[in-house]
Short mmCIF file of C-alpha atoms in Angstrom, two decimals:
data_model
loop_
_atom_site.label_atom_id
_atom_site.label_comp_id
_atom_site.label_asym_id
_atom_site.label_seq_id
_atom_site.Cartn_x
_atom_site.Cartn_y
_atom_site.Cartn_z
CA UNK A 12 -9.60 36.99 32.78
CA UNK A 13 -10.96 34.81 35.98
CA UNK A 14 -14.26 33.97 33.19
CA UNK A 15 -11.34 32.82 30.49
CA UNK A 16 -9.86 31.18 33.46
CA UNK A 17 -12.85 29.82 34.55
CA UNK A 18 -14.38 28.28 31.61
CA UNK A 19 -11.02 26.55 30.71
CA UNK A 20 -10.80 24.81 33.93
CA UNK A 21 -14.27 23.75 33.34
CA UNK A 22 -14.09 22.20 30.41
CA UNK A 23 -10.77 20.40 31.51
CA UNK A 24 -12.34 19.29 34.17
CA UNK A 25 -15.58 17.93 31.84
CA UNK A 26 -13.13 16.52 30.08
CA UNK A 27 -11.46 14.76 32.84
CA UNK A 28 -14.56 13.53 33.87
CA UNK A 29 -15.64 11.77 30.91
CA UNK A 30 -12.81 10.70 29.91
CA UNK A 31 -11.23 9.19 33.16
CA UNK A 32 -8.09 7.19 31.92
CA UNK A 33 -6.03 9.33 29.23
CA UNK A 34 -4.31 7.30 27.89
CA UNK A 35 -0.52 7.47 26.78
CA UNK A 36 -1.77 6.31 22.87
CA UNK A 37 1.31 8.06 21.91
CA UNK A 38 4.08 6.19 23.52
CA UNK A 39 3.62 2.43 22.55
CA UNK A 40 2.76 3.12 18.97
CA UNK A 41 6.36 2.83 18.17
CA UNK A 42 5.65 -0.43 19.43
CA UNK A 43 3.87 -1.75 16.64
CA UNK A 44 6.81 -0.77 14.15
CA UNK A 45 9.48 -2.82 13.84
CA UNK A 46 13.57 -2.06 13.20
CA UNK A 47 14.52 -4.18 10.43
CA UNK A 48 17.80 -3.04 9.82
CA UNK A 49 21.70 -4.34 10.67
CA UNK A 50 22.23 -7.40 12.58
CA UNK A 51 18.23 -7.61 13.06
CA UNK A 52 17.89 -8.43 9.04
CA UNK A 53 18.94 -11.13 7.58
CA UNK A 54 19.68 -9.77 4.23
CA UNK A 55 22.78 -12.16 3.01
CA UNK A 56 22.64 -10.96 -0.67
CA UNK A 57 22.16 -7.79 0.09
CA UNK A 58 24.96 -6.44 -2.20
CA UNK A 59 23.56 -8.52 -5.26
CA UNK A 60 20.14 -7.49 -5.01
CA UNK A 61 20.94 -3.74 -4.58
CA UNK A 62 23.26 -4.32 -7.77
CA UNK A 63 20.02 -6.51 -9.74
CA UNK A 64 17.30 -3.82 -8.21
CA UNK A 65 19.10 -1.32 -10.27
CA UNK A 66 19.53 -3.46 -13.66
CA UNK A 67 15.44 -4.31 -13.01
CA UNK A 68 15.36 -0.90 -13.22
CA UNK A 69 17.45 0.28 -15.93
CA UNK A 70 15.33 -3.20 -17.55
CA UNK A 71 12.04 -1.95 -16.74
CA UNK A 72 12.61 1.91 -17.78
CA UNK A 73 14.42 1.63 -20.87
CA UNK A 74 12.79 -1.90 -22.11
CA UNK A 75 10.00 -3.22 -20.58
CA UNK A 76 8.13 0.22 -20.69
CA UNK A 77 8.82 1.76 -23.59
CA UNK A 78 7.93 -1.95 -25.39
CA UNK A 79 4.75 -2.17 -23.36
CA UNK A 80 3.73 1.28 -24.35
CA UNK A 81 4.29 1.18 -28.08
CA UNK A 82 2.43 -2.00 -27.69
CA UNK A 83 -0.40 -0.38 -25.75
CA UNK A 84 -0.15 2.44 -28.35
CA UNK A 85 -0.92 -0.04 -31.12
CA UNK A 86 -3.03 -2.68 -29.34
CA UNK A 87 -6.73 -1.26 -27.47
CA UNK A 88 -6.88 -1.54 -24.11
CA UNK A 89 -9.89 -3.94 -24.29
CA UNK A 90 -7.95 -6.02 -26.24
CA UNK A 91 -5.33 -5.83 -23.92
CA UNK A 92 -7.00 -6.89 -21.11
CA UNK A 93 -9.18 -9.81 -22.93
CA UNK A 94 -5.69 -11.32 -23.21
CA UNK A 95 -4.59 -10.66 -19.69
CA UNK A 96 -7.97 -12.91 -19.32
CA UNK A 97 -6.86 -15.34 -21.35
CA UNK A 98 -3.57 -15.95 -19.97
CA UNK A 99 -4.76 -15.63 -16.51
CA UNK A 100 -7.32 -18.50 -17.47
CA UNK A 101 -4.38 -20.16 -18.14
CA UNK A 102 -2.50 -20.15 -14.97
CA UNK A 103 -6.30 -22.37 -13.78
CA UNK A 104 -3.59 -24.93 -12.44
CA UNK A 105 -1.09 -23.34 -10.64
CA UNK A 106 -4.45 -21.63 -8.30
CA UNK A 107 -6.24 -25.06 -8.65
CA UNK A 108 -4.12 -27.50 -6.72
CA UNK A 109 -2.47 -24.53 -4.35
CA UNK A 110 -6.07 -24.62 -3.33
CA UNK A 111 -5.96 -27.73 -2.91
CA UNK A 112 -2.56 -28.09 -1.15
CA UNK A 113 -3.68 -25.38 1.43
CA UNK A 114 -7.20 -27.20 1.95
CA UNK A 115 -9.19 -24.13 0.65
CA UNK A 116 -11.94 -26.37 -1.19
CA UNK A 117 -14.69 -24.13 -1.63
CA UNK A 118 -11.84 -21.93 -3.38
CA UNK A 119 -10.54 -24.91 -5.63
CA UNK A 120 -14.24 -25.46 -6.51
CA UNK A 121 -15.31 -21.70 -7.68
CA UNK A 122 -11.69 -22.04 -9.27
CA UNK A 123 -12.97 -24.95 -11.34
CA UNK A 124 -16.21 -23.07 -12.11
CA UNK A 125 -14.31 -19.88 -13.33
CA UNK A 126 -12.18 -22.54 -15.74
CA UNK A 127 -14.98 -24.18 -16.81
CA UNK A 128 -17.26 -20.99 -18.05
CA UNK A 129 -14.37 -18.91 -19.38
CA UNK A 130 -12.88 -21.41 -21.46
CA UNK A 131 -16.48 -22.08 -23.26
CA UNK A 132 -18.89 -18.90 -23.22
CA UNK A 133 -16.18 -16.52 -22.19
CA UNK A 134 -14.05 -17.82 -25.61
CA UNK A 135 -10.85 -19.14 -24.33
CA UNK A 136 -10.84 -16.97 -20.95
CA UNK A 137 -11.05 -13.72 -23.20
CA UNK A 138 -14.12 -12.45 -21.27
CA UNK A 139 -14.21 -13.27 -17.37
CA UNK A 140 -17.65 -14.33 -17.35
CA UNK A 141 -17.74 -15.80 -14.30
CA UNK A 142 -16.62 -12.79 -12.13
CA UNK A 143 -18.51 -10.27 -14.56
CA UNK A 144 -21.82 -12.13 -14.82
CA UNK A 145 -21.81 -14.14 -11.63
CA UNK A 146 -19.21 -12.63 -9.46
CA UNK A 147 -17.25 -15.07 -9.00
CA UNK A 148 -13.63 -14.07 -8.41
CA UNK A 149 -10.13 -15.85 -9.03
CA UNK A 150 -8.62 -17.16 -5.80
CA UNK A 151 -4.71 -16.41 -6.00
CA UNK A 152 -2.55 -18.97 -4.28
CA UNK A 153 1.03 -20.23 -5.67
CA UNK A 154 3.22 -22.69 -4.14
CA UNK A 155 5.12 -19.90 -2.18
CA UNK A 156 2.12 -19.01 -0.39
CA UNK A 157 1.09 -22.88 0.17
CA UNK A 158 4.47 -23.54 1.95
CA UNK A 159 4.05 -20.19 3.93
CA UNK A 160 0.56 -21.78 5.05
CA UNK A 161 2.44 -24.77 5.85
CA UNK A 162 4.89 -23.07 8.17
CA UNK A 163 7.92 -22.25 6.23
CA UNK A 164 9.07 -19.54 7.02
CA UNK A 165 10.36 -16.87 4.44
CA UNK A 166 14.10 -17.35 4.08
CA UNK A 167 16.61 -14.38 2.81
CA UNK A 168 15.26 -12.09 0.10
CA UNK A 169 16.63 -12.46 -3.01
CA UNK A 170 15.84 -9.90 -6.15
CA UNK A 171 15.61 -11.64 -9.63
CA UNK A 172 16.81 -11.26 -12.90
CA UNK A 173 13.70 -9.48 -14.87
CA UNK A 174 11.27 -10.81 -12.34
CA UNK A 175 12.25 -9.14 -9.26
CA UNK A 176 12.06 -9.38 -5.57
CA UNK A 177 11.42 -12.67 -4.07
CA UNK A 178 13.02 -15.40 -1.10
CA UNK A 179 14.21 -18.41 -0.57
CA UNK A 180 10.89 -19.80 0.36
CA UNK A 181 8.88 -18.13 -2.74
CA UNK A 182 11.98 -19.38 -5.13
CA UNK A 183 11.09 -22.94 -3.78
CA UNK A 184 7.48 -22.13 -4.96
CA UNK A 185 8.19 -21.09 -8.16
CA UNK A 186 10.12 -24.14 -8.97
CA UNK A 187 6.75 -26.14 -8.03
CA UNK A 188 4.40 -23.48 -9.68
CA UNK A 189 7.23 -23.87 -12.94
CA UNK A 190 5.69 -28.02 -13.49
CA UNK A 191 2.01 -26.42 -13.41
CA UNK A 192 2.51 -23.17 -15.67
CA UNK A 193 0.92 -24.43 -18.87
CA UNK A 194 3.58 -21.55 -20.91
CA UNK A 195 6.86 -23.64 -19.64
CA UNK A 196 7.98 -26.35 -21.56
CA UNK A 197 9.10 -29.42 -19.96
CA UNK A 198 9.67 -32.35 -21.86
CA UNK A 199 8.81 -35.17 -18.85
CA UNK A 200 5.38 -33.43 -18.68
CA UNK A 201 2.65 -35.21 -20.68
CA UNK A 202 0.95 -32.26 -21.76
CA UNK A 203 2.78 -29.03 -23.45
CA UNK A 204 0.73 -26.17 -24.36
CA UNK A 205 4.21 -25.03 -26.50
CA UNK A 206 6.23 -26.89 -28.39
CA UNK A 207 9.70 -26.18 -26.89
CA UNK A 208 11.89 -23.27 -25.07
CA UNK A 209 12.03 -20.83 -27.56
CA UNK A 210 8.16 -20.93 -28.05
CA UNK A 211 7.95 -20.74 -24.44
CA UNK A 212 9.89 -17.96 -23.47
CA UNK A 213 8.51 -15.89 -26.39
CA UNK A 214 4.89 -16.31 -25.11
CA UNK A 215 6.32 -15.65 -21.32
CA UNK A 216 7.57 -12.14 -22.35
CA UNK A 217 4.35 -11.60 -24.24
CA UNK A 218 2.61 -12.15 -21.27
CA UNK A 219 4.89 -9.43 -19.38
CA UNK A 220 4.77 -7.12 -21.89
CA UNK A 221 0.92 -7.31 -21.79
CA UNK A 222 0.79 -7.17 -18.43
CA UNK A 223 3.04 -4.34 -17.79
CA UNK A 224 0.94 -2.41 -20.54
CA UNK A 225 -1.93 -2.35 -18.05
CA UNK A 226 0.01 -1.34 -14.91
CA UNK A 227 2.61 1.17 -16.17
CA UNK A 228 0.81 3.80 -14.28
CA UNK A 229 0.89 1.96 -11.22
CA UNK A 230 4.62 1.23 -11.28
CA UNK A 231 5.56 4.32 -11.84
CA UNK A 232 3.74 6.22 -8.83
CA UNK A 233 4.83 3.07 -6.80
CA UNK A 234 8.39 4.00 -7.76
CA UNK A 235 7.66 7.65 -6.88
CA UNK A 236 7.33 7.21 -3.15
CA UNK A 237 10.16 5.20 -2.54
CA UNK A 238 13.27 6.88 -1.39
CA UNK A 239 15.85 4.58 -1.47
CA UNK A 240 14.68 1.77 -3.92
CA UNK A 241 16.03 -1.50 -2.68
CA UNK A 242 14.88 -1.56 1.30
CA UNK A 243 11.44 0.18 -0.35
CA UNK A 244 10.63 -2.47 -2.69
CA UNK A 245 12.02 -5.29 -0.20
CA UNK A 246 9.58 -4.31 2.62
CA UNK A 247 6.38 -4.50 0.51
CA UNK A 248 6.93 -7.65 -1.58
CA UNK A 249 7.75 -9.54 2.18
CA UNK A 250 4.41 -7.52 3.70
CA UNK A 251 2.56 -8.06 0.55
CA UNK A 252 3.20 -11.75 0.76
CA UNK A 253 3.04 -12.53 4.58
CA UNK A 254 -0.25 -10.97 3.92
CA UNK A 255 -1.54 -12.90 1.09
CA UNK A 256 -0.66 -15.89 2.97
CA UNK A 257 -2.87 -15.18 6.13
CA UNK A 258 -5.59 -14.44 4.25
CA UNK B 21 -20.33 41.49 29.15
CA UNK B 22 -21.83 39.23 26.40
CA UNK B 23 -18.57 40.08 24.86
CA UNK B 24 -16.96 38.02 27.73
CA UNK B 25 -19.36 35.69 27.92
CA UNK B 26 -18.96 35.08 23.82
CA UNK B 27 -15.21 34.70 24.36
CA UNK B 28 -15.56 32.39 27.29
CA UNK B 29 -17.57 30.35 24.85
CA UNK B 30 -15.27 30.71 22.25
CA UNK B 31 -12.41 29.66 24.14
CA UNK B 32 -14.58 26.73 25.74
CA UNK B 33 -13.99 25.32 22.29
CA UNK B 34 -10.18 26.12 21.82
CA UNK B 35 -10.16 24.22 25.04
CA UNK B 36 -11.76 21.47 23.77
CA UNK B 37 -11.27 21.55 20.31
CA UNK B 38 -12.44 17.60 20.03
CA UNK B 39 -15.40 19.18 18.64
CA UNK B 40 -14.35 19.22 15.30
CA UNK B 41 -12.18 16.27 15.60
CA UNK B 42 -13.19 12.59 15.13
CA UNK B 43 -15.41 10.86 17.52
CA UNK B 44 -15.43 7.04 17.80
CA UNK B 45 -19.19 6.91 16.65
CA UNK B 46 -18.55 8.80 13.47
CA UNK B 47 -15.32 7.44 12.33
CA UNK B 48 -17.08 5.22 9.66
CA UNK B 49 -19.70 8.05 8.93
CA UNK B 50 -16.85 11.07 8.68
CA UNK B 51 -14.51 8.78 6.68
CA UNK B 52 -17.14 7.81 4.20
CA UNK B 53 -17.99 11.29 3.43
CA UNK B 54 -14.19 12.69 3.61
CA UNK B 55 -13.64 10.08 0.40
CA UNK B 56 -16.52 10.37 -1.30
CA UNK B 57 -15.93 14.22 -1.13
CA UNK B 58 -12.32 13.86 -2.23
CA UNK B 59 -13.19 11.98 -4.74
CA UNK B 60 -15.77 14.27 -5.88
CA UNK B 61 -13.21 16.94 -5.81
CA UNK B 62 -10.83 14.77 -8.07
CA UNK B 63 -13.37 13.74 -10.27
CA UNK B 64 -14.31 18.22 -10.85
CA UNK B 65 -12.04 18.63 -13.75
CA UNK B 66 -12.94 22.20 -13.89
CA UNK B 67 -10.39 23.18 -10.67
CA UNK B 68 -6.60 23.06 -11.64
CA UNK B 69 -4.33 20.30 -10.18
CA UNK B 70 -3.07 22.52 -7.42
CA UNK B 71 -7.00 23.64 -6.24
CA UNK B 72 -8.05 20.79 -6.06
CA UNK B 73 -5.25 19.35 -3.81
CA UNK B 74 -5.76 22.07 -1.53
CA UNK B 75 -9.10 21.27 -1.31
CA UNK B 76 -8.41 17.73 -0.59
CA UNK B 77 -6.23 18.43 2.11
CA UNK B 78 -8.53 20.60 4.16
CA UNK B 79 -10.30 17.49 4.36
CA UNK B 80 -7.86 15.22 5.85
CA UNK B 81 -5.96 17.25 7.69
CA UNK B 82 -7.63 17.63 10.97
CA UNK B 83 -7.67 13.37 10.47
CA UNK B 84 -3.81 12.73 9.95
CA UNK B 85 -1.68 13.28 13.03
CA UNK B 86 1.38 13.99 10.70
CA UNK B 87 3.75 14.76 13.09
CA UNK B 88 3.35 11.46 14.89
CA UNK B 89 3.56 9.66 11.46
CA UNK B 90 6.71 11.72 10.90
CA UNK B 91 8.17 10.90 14.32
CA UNK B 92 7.24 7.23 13.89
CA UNK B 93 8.82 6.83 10.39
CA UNK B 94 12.42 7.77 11.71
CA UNK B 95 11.82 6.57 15.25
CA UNK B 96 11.62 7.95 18.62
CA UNK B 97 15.25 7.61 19.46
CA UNK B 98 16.27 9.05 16.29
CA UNK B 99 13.21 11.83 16.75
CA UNK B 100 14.64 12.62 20.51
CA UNK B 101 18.09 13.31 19.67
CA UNK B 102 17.04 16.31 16.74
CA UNK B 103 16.32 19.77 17.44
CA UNK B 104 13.15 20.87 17.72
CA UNK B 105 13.19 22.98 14.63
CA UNK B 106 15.05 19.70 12.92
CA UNK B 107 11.77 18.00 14.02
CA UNK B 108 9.67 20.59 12.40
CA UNK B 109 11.38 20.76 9.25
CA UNK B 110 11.29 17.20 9.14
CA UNK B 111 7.71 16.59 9.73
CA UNK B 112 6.70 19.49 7.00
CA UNK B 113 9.05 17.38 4.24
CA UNK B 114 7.72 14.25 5.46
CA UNK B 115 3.88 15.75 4.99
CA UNK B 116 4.79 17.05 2.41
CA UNK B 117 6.03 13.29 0.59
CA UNK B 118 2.88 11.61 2.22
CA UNK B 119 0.49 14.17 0.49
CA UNK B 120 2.14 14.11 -2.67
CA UNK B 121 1.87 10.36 -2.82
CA UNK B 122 -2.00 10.50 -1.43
CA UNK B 123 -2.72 12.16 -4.30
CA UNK B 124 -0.93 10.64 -7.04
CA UNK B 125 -3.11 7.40 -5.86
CA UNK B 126 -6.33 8.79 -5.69
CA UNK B 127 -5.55 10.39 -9.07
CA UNK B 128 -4.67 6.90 -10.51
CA UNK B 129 -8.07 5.48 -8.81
CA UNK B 130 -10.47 8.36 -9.22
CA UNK B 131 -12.93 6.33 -11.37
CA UNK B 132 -13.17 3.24 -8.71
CA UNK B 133 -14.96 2.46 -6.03
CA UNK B 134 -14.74 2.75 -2.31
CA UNK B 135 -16.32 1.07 -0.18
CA UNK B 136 -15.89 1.06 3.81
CA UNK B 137 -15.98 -2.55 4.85
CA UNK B 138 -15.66 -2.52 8.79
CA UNK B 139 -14.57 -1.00 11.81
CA UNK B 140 -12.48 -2.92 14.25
CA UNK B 141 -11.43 -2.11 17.62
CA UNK B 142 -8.30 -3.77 17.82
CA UNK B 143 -8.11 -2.29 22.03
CA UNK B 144 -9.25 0.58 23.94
CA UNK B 145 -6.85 3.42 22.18
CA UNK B 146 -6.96 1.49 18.55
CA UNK B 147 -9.58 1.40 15.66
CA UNK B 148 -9.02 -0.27 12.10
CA UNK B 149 -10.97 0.63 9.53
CA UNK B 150 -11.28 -1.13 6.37
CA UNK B 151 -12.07 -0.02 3.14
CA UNK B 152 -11.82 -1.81 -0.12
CA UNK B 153 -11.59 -0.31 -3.57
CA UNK B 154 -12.44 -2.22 -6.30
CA UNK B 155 -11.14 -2.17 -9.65
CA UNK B 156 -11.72 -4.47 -12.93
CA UNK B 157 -13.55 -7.32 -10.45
CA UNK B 158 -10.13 -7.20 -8.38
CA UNK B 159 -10.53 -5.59 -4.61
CA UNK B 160 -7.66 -3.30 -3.20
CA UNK B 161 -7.76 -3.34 0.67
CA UNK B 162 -6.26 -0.21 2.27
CA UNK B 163 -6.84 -0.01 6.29
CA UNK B 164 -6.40 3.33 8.32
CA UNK B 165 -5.31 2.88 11.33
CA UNK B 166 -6.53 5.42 13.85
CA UNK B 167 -4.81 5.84 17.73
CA UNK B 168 -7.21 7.70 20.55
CA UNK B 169 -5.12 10.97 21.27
CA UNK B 170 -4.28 11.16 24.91
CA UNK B 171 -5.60 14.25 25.80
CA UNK B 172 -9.33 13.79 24.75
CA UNK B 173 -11.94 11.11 22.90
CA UNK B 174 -10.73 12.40 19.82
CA UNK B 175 -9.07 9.64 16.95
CA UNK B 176 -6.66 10.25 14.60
CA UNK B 177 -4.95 8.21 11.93
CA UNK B 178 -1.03 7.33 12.21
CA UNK B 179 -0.79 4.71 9.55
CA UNK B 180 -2.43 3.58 6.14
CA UNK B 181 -1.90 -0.33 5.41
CA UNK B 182 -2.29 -0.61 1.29
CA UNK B 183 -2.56 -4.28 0.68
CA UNK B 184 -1.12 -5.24 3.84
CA UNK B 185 1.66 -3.11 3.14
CA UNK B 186 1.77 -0.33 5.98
CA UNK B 187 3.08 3.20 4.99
CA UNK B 188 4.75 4.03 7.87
CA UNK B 189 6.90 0.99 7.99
CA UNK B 190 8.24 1.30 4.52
CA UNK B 191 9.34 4.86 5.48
CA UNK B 192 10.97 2.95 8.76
CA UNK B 193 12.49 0.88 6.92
CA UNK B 194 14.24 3.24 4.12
CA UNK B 195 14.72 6.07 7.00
CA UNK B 196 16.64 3.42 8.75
CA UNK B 197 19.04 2.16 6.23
CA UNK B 198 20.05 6.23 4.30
CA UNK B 199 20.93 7.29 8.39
CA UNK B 200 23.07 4.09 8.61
CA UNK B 201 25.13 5.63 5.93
CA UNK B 202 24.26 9.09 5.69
CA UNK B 203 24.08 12.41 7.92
CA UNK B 204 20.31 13.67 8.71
CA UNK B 205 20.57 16.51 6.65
CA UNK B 206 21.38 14.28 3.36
CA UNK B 207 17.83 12.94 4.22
CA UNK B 208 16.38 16.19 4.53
CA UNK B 209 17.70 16.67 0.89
CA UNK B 210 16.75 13.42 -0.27
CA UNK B 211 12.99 13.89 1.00
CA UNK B 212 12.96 16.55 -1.43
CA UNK B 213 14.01 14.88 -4.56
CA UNK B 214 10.84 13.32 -6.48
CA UNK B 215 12.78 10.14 -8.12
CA UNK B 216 14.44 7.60 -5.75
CA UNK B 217 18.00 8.36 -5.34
CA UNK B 218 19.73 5.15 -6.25
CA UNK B 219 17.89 5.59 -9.52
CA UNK B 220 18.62 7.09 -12.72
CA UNK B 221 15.52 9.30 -13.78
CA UNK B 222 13.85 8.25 -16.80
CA UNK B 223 15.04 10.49 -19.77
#
């Protein structure tokens, strides 16, 4: 008993030794955490977007996925994702000038690249060539994230109608990124890729429906660790896009 | 008297018991090999679902300090004021939830790769470690945070940040707003429902 004694006061005391400041790691973790809730949020809507989480929802599980997987049923996946291509070639302007706008020139300029060789060997943006053959990769900015870079701050969250979460700030930015979206139609723009609304919000929910085809898995296990849905899917679309906008 | 002396060695490591756990030198190394093996694990389709989980958690379990991520994800002032067996139940169902959804993700990314992109020491008791997976040309950055345990150079993780999205705060978060409005022990049942509450389950 004395030995067992013995040899665990030794190897405390090692311990001790090498290891001269223990420190209390526990204790000001909590610190890095913060408590977003009641008078600490500002979360004006907070009734409507509970009440439009739930009808995005109800939208995504009885419309959106069934549609995107009887489409995916009937349509290959490489297909599938040769048009996700294509449309995101499309979207060249909206990451081109928020480039721009947030100074990020080398960025604009491999964006300009990417446009340039996937419109003409990769066939209209169906094959990334650029990012398969010479790695280089798309460069994500919208005007949300410009005026974050800028300063502005994120406003209250607001969920939308079929698109989902978003804030004051990013509903500013959509209304810039709206003029550069070559699938709106806007009659004071010179150039219209469509010829009017109906055209234009028929490609739009293509594009979803496309899109959703290739992440339905995702969603869905996303959805599966949330608890409560609203605060869930609040916190990571304001995390997700303080972070895109530091980077 | 060997006898003692093997039991005086034997409990020279209970004492200890850092042996086993991670050093700051091999956090990279041991990380690298835990998800590689993981994956390897996922990848066996030979074992059944539940094997292979099993397997998978003897892994990371001596690397996740669950009972401080529990703790953290309902708070300290909330954690302080339940029982201690409250505290336990809570921490298994919380485990439990973070396990679950572990796996469902490295199910969904078995055929990707990972790649550990740096270490940082953000101070003298933290260490970020970044790893990137990358899918279709697009890179996914998940960090695990590790925290030096008080009692000995050991380092354990307490948070996972998926896209700059951390974990534990979107368990804060939700934890938060259910005991605004509900008892604790309608969030004990809640942790144990699959689906989101607030949401009908697909048919």
């Amino acid at each position: 008993m004395r030995l067992l004694l013995l040899t665990c006061f030794f190897t405390l005391s090692l311990l001790w030794a090498t290891n001269p400041t223990p420190q209390q790691a526990n204790e000001d973790v909590e610190t890095e955490f913060v408590d977003k809730t009641g008078e600490a949020l500002f979360d004006p809507l907070e009734g409507y977007n509970r009440f439009m989480t739930d009808v995005n929802d109800h939208f995504y599980e009885y419309i959106l996925r069934p549609t995107a997987q009887g489409y995916a049923y009937l349509v290959p996946e490489s297909a599938r994702k040769g048009l996700s291509n294509a449309f995101d070639n499309l979207f060249f302007p909206i990451r081109f000038v928020n480039n721009l706008l947030q100074f990020k020139w080398g960025n604009a300029f491999e964006e300009t690249e990417r446009f340039v060789l996937n419109s003409t060997m990769g066939i209209l943006g169906f094959r990334d060539v650029a990012g398969e053959e010479l790695h280089i990769y798309a460069h994500d900015e919208d005007f949300g994230q410009t005026l974050g870079a800028y300063g502005v701050g994120s406003g209250f969250h607001i969920v939308l109608p079929i698109f989902g979460p978003s804030n004051a700030r990013d509903l500013v930015g959509l209304a810039g990124d709206y003029w550069l979206n070559p699938l709106t139609y806007i009659e004071a723009r010179d150039a219209n890729l469509v010829d009017n609304t109906t055209e234009s919000v028929a490609i739009t929910a293509f594009y979803m429906v496309n899109r959703t085809s290739l992440h339905v898995n995702e969603y869905d296990s996303l959805k599966k660790d949330a608890i409560e849905l609203y605060p869930f899917l609040r916190d990571i679309y304001e995390s997700r896009r303080n972070k895109l906008i530091s980077e | 008297m060997i006898k003692k002396l093997l039991f005086g060695i034997g409990m020279m490591f209970v004492c200890t018991h850092s042996l086993f756990a991670l050093q700051e030198n091999d956090i990279a190394s041991s990380m690298r090999s835990h998800i590689d093996l993981a994956t390897s694990i996922l990848r066996n389709t030979q074992l059944a679902k539940q094997e292979r989980s099993g397997k998978i958690f003897a892994i990371f379990d001596s690397v996740f300090d669950y009972t401080l991520m529990a703790k953290l994800s309902i708070g300290a002032k909330q954690w302080d004021t339940l029982a201690p067996e409250k505290q336990r139940e809570f921490t298994k169902l919380f485990e439990m939830r973070l396990k679950n959804s572990y796996m469902e993700k490295l199910d969904l990314y078995t055929d990707e790769k990972i790649v550990i992109k740096n270490l940082e020491k953000i101070k003298d008791t933290r260490i970020h470690l970044t790893t990137h997976l990358m899918k279709n040309g697009e890179v996914y950055e998940i960090i695990y945070k590790f925290y030096k345990t008080a009692n000995a150079n050991e380092w354990m993780i307490y948070d996972v940040d998926i896209l700059g999205v951390s974990i534990i705060q979107t368990y804060r978060t939700q934890f938060a707003e259910i005991l605004a409005k509900e008892p604790f022990e309608r969030l004990l049942e809640r942790l144990k429902e699959p689906e989101p509450t607030n949401t009908k389950a697909p048919q």
